[in-house]
C-alpha positions as YAML, in Angstrom:
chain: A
units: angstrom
residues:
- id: 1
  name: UNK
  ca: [-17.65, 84.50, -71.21]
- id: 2
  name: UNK
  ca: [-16.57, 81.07, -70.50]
- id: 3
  name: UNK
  ca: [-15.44, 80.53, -74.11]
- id: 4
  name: UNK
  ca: [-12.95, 78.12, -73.25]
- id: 5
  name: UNK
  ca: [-15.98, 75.28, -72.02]
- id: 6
  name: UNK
  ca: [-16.28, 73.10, -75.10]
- id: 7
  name: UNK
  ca: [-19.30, 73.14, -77.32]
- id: 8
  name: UNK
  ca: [-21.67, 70.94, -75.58]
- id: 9
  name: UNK
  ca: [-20.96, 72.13, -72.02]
- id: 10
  name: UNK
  ca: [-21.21, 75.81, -72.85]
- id: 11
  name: UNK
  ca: [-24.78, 75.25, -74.35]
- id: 12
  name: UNK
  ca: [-25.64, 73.58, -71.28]
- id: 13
  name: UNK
  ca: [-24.55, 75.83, -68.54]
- id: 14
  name: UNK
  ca: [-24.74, 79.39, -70.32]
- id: 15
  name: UNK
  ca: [-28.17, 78.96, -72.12]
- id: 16
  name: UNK
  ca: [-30.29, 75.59, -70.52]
- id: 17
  name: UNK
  ca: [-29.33, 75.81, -66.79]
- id: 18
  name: UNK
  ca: [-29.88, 79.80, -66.79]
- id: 19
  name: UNK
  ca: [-33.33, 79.11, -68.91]
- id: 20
  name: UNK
  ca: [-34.44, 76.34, -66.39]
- id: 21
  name: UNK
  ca: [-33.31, 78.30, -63.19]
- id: 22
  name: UNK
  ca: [-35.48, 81.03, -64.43]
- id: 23
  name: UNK
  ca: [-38.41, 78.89, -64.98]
- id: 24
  name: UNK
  ca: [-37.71, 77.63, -61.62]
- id: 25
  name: UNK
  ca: [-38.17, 81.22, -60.27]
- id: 26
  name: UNK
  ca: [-41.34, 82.31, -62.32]
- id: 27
  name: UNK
  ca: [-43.12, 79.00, -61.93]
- id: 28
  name: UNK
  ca: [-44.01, 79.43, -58.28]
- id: 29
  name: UNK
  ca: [-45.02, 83.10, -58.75]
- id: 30
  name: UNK
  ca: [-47.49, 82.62, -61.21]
- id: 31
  name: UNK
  ca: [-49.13, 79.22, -59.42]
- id: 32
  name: UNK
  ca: [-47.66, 79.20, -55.65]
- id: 33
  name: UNK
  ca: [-50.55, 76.69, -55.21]
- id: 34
  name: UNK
  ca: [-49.81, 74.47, -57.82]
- id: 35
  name: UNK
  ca: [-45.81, 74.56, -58.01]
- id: 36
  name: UNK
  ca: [-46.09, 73.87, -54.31]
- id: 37
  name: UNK
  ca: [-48.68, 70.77, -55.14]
- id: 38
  name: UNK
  ca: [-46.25, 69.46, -57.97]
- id: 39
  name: UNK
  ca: [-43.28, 68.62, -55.79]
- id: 40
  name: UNK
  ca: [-44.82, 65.39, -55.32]
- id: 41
  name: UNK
  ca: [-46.19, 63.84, -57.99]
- id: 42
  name: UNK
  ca: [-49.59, 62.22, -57.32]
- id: 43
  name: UNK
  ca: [-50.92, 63.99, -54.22]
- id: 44
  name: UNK
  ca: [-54.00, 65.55, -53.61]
- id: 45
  name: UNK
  ca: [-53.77, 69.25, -53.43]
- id: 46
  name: UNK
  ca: [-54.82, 70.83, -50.31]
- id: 47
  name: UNK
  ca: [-54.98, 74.46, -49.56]
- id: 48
  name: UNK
  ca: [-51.96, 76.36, -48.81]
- id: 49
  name: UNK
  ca: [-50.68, 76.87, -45.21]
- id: 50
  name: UNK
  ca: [-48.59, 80.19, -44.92]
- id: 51
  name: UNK
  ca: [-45.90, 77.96, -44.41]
- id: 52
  name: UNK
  ca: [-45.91, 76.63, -47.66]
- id: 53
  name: UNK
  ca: [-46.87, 79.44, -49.26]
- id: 54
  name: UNK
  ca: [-43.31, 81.35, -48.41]
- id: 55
  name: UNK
  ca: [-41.30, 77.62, -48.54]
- id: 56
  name: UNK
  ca: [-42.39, 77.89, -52.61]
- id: 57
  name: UNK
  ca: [-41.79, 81.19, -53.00]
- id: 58
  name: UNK
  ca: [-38.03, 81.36, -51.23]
- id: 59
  name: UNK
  ca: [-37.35, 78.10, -53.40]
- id: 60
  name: UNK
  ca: [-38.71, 80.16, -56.15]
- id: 61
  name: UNK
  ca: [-36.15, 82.90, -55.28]
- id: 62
  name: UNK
  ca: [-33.06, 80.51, -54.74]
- id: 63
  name: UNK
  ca: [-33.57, 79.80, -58.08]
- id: 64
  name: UNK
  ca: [-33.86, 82.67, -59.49]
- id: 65
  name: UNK
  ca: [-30.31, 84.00, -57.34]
- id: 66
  name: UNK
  ca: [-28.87, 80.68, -59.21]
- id: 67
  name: UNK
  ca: [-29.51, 81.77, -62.60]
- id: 68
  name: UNK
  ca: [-27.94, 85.13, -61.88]
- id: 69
  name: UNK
  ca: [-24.72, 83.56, -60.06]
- id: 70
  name: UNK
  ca: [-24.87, 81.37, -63.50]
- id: 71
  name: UNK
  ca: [-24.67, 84.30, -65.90]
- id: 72
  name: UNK
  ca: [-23.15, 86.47, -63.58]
- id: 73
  name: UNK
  ca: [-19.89, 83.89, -62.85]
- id: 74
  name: UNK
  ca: [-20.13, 82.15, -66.27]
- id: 75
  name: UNK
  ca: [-20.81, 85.14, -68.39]
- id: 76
  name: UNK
  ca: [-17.71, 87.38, -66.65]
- id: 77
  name: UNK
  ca: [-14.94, 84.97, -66.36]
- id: 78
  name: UNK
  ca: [-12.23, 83.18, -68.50]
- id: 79
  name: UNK
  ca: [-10.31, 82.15, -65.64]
- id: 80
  name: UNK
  ca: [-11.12, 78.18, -65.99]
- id: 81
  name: UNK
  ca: [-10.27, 77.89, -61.90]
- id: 82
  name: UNK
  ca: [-13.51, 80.12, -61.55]
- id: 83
  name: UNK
  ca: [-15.30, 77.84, -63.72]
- id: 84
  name: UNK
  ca: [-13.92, 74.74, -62.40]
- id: 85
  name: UNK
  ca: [-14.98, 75.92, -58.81]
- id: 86
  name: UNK
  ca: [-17.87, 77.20, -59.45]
- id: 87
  name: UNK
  ca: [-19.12, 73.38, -61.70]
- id: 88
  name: UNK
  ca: [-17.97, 71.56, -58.84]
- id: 89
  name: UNK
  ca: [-20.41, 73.64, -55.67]
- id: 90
  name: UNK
  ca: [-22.72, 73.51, -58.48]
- id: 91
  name: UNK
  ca: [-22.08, 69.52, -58.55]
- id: 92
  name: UNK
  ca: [-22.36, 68.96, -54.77]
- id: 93
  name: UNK
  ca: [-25.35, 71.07, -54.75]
- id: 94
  name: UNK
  ca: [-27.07, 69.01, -57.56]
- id: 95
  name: UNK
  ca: [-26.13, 65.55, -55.50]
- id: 96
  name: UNK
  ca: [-28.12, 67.26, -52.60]
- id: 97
  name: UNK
  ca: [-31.16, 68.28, -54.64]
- id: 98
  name: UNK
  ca: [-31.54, 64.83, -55.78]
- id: 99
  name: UNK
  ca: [-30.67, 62.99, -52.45]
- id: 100
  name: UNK
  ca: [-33.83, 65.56, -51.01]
- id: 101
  name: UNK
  ca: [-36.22, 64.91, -53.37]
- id: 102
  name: UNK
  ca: [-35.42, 60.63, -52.91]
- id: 103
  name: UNK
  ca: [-36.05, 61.97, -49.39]
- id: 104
  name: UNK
  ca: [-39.56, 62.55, -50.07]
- id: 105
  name: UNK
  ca: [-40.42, 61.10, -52.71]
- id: 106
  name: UNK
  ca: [-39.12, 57.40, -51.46]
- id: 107
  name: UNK
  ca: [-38.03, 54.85, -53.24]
- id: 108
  name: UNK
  ca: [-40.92, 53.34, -55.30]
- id: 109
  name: UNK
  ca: [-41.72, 56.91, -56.15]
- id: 110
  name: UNK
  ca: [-38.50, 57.99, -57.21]
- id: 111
  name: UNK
  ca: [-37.83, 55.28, -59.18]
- id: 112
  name: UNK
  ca: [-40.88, 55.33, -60.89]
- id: 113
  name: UNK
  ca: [-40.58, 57.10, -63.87]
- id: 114
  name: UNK
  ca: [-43.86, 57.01, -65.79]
- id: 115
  name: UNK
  ca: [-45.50, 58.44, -62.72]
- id: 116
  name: UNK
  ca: [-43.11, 61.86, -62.85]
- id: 117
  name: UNK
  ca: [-44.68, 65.03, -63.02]
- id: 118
  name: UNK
  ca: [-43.20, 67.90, -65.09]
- id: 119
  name: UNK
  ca: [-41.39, 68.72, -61.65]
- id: 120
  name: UNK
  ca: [-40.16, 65.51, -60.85]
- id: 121
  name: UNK
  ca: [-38.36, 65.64, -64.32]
- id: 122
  name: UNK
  ca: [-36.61, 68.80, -63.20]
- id: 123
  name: UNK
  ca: [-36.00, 67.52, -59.72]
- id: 124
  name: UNK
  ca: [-34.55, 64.64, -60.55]
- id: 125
  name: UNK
  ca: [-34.01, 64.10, -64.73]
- id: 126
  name: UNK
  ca: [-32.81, 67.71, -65.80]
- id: 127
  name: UNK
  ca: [-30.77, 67.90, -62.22]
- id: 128
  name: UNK
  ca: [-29.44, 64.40, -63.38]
- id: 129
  name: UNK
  ca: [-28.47, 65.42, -66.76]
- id: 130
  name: UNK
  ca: [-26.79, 68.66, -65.28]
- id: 131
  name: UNK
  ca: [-24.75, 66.91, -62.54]
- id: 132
  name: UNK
  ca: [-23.49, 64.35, -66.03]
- id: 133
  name: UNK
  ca: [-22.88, 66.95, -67.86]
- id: 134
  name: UNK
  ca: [-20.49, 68.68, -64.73]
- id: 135
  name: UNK
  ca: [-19.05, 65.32, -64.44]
- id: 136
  name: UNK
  ca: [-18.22, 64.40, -67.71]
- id: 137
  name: UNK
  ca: [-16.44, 67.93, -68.43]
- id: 138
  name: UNK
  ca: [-15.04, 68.40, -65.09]
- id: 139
  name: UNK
  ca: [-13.22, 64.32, -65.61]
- id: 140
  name: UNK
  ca: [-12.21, 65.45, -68.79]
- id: 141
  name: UNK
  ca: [-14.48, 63.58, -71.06]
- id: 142
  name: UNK
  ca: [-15.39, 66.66, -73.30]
- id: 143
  name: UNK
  ca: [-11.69, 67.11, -74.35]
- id: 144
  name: UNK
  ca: [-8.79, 68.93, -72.03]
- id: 145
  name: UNK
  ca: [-9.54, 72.67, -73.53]
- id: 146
  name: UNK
  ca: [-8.60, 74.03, -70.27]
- id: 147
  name: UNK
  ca: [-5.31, 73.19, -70.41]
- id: 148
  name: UNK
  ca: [-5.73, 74.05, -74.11]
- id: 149
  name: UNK
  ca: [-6.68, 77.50, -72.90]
- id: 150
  name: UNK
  ca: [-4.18, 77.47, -70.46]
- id: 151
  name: UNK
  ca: [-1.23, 76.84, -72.46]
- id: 152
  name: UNK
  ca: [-2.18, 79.69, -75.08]
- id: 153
  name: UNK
  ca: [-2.14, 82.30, -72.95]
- id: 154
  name: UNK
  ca: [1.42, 81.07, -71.44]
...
């Protein structure tokens, strides 16, 4: 395991992010129809086009492959260039999620807090927190333990 990531961080991205990611997966196989509805808060549901149907499952499954590259990379290594690498795709990839869903949600939408659904605070407030939480270790704010770590093993 990643037991060099301080407290906070390690909490975050070996137990919440693995947790959520696997939410993210079961979510859409339980309800395709209404994970698929809740991407954008305050629509009108409308029936399912086979299209949509295999968009929310695959989206589903990326999430799902995400929680296993999280335990998988996170729960095997103590090599903090591993770790580093793998925070920062995970940091590019959180920028993109959020830029998508401003996308389609718009502006007055996006910004519009009270109106979030449950998945609107994933897509945008948990995927927030997480990309903070990269950021703030990754710049050093949560201590330098991987030079710590580093420098006992020299």
């Amino acid at each position: 395991m990643a037991a060099f990531l301080p407290p906070f961080p390690r909490l975050v991205f070996t137990i919440l992010e693995p947790l959520a990611c696997i939410g993210g997966y079961i979510a859409p196989v339980l309800d395709t129809a209404s994970f698929a509805a809740a991407q954008v808060p305050s629509i009108t549901p409308t029936p399912l086009t086979s299209t949509t149907q295999i968009l929310a499952l695959q989206l589903g499954n990326c999430y799902g492959l995400l929680a296993l590259i999280c335990i998988g990379v996170l729960y095997s290594t103590n090599e903090p260039k591993v770790v580093r690498n793998y925070l920062i795709a995970c940091a590019i990839a959180d920028i993109g999620h959020i830029w998508v869903t401003y996308e389609v949600l718009g502006y007055a939408n996006f910004v519009d807090v009270k109106s979030w659904n449950s998945l609107a605070w994933g897509n945008i407030g948990f995927t927030l927190f997480l990309f903070a939480t990269r950021f703030a270790y990754l710049a050093g704010l949560f201590g330098d333990r991987i030079n710590a770590s580093v420098k006992k093993r020299a």
